Coordinates of C-alpha atoms and ligand atoms in Angstrom, one line a residue:
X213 CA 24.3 7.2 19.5
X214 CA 24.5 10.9 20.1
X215 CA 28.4 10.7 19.4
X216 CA 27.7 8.4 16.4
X217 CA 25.1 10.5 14.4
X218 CA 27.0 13.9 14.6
X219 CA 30.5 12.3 13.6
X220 CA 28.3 11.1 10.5
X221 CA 27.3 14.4 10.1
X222 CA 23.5 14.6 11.6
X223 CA 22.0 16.6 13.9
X224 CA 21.1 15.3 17.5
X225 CA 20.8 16.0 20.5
X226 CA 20.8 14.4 24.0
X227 CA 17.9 15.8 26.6
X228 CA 17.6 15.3 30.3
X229 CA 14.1 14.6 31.6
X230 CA 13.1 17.9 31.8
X231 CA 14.2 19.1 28.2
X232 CA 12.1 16.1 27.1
X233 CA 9.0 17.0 28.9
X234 CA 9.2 20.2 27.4
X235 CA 8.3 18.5 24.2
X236 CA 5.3 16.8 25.1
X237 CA 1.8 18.6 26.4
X238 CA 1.5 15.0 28.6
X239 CA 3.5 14.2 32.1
X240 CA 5.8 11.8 31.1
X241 CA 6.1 8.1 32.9
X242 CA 8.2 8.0 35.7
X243 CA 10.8 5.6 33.6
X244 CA 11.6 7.9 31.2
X245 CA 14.9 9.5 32.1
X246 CA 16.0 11.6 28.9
X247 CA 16.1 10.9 25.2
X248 CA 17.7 11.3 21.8
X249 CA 16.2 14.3 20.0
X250 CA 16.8 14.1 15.7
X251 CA 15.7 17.8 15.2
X252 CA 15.6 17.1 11.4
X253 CA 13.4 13.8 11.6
X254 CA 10.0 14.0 10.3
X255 CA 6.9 11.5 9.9
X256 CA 4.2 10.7 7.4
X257 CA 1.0 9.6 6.3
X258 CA 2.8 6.3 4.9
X259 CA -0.6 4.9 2.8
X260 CA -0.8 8.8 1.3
X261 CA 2.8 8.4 0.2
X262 CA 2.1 4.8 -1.4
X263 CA -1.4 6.3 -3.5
X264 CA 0.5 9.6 -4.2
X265 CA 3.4 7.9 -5.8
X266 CA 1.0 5.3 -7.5
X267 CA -0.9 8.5 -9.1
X268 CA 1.9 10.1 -10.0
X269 CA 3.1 7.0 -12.1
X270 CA -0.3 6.5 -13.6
X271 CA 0.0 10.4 -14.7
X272 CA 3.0 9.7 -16.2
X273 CA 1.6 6.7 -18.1
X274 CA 2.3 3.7 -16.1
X275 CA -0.7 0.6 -15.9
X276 CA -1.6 -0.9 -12.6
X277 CA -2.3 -4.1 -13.0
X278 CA -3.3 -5.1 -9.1
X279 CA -4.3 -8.7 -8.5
X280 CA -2.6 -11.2 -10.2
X281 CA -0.3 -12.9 -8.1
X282 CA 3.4 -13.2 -9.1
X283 CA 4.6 -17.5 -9.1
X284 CA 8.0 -17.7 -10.9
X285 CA 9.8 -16.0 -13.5
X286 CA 12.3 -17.4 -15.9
X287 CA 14.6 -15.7 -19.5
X288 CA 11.9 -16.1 -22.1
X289 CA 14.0 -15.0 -25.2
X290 CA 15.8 -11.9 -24.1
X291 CA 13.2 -11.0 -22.1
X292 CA 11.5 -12.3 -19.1
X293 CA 8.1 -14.4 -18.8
X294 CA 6.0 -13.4 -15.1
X295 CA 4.1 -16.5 -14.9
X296 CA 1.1 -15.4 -12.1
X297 CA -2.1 -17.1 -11.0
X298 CA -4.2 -15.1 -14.0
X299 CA -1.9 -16.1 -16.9
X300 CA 2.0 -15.4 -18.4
X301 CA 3.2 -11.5 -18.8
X302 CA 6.0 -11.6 -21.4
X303 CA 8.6 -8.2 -20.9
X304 CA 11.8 -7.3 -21.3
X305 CA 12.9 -6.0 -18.0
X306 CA 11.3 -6.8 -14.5
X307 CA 11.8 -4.9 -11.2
X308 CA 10.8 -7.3 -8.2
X309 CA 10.0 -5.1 -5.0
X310 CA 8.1 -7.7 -3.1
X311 CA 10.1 -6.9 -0.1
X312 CA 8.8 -9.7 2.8
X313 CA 8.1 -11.9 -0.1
X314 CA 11.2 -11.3 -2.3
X315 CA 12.4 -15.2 -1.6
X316 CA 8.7 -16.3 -3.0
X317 CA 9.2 -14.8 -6.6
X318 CA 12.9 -15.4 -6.3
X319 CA 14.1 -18.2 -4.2
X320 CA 17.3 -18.3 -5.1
X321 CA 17.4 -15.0 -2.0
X322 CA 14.8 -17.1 0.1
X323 CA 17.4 -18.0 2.8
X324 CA 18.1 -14.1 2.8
X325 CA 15.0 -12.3 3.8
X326 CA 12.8 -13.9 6.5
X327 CA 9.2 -12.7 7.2
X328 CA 8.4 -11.2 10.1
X329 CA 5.2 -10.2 12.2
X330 CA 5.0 -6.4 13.3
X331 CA 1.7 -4.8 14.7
X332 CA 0.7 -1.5 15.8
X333 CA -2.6 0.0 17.4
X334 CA -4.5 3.6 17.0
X335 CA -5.9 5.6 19.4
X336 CA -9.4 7.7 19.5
X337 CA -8.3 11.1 18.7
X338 CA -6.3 12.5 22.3
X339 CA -5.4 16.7 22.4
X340 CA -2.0 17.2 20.4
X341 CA 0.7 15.8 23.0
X342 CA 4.0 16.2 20.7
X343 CA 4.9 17.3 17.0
X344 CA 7.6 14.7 17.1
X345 CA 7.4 10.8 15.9
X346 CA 8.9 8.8 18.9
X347 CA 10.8 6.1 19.9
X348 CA 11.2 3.7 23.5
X349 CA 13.2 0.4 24.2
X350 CA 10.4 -0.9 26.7
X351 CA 11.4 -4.3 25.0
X352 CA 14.3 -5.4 23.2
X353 CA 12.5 -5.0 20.1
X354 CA 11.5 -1.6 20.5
X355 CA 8.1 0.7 20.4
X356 CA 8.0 3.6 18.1
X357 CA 5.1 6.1 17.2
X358 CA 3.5 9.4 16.6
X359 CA 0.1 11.6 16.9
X360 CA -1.4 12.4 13.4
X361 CA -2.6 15.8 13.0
X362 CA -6.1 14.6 14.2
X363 CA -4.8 13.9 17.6
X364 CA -4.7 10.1 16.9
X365 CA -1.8 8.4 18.3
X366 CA -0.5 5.4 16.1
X367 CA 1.7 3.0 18.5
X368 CA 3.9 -0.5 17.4
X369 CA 6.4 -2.5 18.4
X370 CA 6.4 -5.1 21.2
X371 CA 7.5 -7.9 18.9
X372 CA 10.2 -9.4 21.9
X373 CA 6.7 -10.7 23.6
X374 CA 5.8 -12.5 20.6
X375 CA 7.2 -16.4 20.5
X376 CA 10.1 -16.5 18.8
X377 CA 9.2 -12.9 18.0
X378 CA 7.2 -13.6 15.5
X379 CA 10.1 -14.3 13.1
X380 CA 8.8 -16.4 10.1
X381 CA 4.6 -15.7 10.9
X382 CA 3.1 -14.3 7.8
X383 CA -0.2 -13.9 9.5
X384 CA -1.8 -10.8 9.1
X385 CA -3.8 -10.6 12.1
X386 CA -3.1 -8.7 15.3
X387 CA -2.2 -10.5 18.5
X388 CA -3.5 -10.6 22.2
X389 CA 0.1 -10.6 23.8
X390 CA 1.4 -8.0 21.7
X391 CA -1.4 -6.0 21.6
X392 CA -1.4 -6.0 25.6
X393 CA 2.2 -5.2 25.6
X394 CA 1.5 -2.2 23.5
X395 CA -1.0 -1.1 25.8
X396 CA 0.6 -1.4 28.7
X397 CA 4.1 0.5 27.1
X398 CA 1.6 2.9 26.0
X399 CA 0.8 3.7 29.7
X400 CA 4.3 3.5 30.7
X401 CA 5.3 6.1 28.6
X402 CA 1.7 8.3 29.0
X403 CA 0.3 7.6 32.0
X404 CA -2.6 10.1 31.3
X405 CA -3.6 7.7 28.1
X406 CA -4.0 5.2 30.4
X407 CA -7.9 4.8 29.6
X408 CA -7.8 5.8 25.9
X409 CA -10.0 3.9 23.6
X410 CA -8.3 1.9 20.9
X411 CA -9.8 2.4 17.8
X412 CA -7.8 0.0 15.7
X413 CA -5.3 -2.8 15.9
X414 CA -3.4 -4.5 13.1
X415 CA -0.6 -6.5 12.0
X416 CA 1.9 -6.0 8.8
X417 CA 4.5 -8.0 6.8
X418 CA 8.6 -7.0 7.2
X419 CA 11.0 -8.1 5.2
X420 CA 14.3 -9.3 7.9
X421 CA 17.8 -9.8 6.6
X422 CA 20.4 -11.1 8.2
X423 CA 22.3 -7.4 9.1
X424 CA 19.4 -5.5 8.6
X425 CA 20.1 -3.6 5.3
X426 CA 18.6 -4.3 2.2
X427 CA 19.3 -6.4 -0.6
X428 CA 19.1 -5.1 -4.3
X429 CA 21.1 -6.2 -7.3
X430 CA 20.2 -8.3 -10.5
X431 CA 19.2 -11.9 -10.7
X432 CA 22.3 -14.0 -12.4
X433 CA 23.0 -12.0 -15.9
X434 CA 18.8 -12.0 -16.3
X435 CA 17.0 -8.4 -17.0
X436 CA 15.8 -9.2 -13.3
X437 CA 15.8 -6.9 -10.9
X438 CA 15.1 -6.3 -7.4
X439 CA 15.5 -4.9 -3.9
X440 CA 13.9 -5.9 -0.3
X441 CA 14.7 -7.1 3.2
X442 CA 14.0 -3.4 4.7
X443 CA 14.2 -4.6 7.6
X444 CA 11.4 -2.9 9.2
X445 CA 13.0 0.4 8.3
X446 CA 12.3 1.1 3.8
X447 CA 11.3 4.7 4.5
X448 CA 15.1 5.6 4.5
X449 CA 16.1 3.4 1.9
X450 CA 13.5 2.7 -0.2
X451 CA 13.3 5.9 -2.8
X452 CA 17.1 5.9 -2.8
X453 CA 17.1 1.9 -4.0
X454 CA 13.9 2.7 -5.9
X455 CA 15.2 5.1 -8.2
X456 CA 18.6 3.3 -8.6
X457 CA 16.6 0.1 -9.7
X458 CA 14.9 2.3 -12.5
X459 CA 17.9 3.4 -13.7
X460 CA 19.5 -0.3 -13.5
X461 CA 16.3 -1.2 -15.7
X462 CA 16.7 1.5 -18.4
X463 CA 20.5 1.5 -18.4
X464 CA 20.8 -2.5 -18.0
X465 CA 24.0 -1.8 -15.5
X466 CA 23.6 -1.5 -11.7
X467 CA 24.0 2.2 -10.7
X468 CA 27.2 2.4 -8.6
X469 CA 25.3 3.6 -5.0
X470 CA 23.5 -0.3 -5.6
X471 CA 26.8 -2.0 -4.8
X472 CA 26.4 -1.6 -0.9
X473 CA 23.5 -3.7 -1.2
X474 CA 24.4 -6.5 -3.2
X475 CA 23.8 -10.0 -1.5
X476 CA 27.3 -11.5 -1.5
X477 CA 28.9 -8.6 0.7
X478 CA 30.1 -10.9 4.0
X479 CA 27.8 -9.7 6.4
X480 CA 25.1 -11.6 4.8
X481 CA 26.9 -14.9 5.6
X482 CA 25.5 -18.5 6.8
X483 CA 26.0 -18.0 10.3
X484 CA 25.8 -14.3 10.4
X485 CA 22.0 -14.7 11.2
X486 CA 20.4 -12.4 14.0
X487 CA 16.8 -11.9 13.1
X488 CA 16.0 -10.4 16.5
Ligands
LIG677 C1 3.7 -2.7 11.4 C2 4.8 -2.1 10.6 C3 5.4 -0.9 10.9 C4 6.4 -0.3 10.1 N1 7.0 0.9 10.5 C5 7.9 1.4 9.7 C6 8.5 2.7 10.1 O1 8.1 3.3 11.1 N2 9.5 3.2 9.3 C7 10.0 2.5 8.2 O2 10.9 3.0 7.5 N3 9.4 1.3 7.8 C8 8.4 0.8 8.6 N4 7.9 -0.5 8.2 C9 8.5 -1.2 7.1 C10 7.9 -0.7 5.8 O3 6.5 -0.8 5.8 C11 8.5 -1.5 4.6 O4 9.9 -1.3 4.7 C12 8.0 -1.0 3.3 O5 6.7 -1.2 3.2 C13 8.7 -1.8 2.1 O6 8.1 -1.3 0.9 P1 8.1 -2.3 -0.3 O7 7.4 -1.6 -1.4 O8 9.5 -2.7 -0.6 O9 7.3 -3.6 0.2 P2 5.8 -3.8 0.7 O10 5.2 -2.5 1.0 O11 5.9 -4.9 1.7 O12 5.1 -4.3 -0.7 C14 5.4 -5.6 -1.2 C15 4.2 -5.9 -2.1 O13 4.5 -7.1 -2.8 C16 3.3 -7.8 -2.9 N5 3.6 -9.2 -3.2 C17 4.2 -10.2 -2.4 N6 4.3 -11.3 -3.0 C18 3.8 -11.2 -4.3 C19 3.6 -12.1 -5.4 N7 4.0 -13.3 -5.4 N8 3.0 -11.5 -6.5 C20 2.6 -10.3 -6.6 N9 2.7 -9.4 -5.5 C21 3.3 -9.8 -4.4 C22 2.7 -7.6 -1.6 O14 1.3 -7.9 -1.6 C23 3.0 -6.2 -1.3 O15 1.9 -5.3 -1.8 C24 6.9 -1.0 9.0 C25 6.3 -2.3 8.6 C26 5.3 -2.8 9.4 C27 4.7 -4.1 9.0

């Protein structure tokens, strides 16, 4: 993976076990042997990102309307009609960002995005351990976190314990065997945590395609557009497909950069399914 970022032009770095201890104030569990270091990575405050972008809209203008849930939408005119649970919206142009639940507002991309159950615990506040977000392979799903600047440590992943890995289960309630596999990764990988309180354990939507990349294009010749299927990962992609979706909107033609996303390329297939 080392080779692979740097040919594509990002920095990384492979560490022994000692150059990884040297980033974290914690002894290390026995199993870890070494690790990928992204010098240029960086982690955020994801719900601080979500309000700040919402304010900045509404500074610029832009009504929330939160609530009303979205059931179909069809041409009305040359425009579009939202029909939701509180009554029809009639506009000319919609974006449709519902990630998880793309297929539910347009089902004609139902068989392309798939539900799927992640969950994540938090910590009581620990001394700062590392400045870096983090990554293990414990299980074939993978566990990923970081420490917030109040010495919180935010830990997910574990789906592989999950039946079927909790493919398909909307449910947004954490789970016992998860939730212990979390704990007990946590351990493996900080032993010294091993009797941390947990302060809080939850469970979000993700949005599965088939290959894992988005999907973002327009609805037949309709002013309908929209992007999901993240995949677990929109922080990468979603600003990118965001702001190329405004400009589809306002210019009424898909932004070149959209085409690597569109949901005929072949990859997307019947058959081409991994949802792991
Ligand atoms: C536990 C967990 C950990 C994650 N960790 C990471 C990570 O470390 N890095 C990363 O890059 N990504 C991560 N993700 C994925 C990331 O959260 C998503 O990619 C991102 O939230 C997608 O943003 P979005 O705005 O497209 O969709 P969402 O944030 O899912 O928003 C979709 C919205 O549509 C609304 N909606 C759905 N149906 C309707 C309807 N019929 N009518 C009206 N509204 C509707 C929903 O209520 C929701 O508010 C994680 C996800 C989870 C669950």
């Amino acid at each position: 993976m080392v080779e692979q970022l740097r040919a594509d032009g990002f920095a990384a770095e492979l560490l022994d076990r000692n150059a990884t201890q040297e980033f974290v104030a914690a002894p290390l569990g026995p199993e870890v042997v070494g690790a990928k270091l992204n010098p240029t990575a960086a982690t955020l405050h994801s719900t601080r990102l979500v309000h700040g972008l919402l304010a900045a809209a509404l500074r610029r203008g832009a009504q929330l309307c939160a609530g009303p849930r979205v059931i179909s939408l069809a041409a009305h005119g040359s425009g579009v009609r939202i029909s939701t649970d509180r009554g029809p919206i009639d506009t000319p142009v919609v974006l449709v960002a519902a990630n998880a639940w793309l297929g539910d507002c347009l089902p004609a991309l139902q068989d392309l995005v798939t539900p799927v159950r992640g969950q994540a615990l938090c910590t009581a506040p620990v001394p700062p351990l590392l400045n870096h977000g983090f990554g293990v392979a414990f299980t074939p799903t993978g566990e990923y976190g970081q420490q917030r600047p109040d010495g919180r440590i935010i830990f997910g992943g574990c789906r592989a314990v999950a039946a079927e890995r909790d493919v398909g289960v909307r449910e947004l309630s954490p789970e016992t065997g998860v939730q212990t596999a979390l704990d007990s990764a946590l351990r493996r990988l900080f032993p010294s945590l091993a009797n941390i309180p947990i302060e809080r354990r939850w469970a979000g939507t993700m949005g599965f395609s088939p290959d894992y990349l988005p999907i973002a294009g327009q609805l037949a010749d309709l002013p309908i557009w929209y992007a999901g299927g993240f995949s677990g990962h929109g922080m990468p992609f979603a600003a990118p497909l965001a702001r190329a979706l405004a400009a589809a909107a306002l210019g009424d033609v898909a932004p070149p950069e959209m085409a690597h996303f569109r949901p005929d390329r072949p990859s997307l297939r019947r058959g081409s399914e991994r949802h792991v």
